[in-house]
PDB file of C-alpha atoms in Angstrom:
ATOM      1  CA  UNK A   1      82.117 102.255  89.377  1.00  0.00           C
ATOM      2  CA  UNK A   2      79.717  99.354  89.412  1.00  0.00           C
ATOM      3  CA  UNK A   3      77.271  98.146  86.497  1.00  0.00           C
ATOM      4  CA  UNK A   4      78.313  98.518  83.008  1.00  0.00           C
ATOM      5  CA  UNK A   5      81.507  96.203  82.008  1.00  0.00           C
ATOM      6  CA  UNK A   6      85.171  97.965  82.765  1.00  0.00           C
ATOM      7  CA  UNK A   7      85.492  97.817  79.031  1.00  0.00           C
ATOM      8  CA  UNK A   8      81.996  99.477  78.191  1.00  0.00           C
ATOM      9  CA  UNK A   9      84.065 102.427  79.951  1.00  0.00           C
ATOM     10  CA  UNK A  10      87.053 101.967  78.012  1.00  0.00           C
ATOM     11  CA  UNK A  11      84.624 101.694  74.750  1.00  0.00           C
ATOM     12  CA  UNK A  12      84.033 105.274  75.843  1.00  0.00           C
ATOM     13  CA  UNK A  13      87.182 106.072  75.652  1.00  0.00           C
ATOM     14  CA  UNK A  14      87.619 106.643  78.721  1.00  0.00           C
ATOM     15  CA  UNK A  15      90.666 105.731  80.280  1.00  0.00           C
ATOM     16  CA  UNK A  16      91.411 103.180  82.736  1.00  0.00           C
ATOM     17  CA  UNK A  17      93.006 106.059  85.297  1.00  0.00           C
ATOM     18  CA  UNK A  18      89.993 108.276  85.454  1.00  0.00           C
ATOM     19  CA  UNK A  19      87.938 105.350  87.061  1.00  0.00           C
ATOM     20  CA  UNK A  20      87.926 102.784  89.811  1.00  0.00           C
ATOM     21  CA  UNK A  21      85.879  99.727  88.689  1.00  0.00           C
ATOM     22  CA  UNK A  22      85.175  96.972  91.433  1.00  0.00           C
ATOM     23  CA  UNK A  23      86.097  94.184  89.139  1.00  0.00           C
ATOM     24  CA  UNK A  24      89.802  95.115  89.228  1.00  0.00           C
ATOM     25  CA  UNK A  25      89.665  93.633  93.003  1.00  0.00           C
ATOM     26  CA  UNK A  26      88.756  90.240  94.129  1.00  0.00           C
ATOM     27  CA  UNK A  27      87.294  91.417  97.214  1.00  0.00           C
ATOM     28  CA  UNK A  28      85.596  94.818  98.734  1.00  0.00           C
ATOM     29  CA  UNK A  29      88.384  94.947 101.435  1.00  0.00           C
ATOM     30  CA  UNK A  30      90.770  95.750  98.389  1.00  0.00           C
ATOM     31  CA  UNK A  31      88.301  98.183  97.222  1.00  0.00           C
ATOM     32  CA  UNK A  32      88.376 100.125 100.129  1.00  0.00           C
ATOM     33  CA  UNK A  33      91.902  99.577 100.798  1.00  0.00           C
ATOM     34  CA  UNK A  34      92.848 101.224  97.538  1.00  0.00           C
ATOM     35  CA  UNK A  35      89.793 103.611  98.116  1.00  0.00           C
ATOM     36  CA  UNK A  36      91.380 104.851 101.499  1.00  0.00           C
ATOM     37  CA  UNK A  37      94.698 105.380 100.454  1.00  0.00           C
ATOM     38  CA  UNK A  38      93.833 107.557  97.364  1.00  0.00           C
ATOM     39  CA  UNK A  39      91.886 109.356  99.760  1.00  0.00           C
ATOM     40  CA  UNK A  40      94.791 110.073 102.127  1.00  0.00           C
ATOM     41  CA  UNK A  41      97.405 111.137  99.041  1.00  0.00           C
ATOM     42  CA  UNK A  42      96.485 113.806  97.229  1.00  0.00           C
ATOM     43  CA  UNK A  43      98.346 113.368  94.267  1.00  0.00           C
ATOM     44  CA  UNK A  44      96.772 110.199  93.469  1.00  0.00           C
ATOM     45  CA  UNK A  45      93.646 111.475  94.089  1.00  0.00           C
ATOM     46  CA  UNK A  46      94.314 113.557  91.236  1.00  0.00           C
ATOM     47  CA  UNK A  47      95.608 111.501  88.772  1.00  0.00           C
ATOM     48  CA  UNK A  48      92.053 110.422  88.246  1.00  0.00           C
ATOM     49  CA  UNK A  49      91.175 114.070  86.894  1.00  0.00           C
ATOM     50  CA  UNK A  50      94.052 114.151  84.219  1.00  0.00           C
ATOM     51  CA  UNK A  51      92.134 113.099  81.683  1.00  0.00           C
ATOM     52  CA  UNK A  52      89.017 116.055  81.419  1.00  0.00           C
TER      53      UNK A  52
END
């Protein structure tokens, strides 16, 4: 996600592994480098529907 503050989210409660938030990388290359390989493993894909 992009916009409100990581810990807005958190505020929420919701949790840290239900959401990819661009300020955990220092540059969009490690965005979509961690974007493309949940995409190609299916189990982490689904870690980030645990939490509902």
């Amino acid at each position: 996600v992009m916009g409100p503050t990581k810990q807005q989210y958190l505020d929420l409660n919701i949790p840290s592994t239900a959401f990819i938030h661009v300020d955990d990388y220092s540059s969009p290359e490690q965005l979509a480098n961690r974007l493309h390989a949940i995409s190609q493993n299916y189990f982490e894909y689904r870690k980030y529907f645990l939490w509902q």
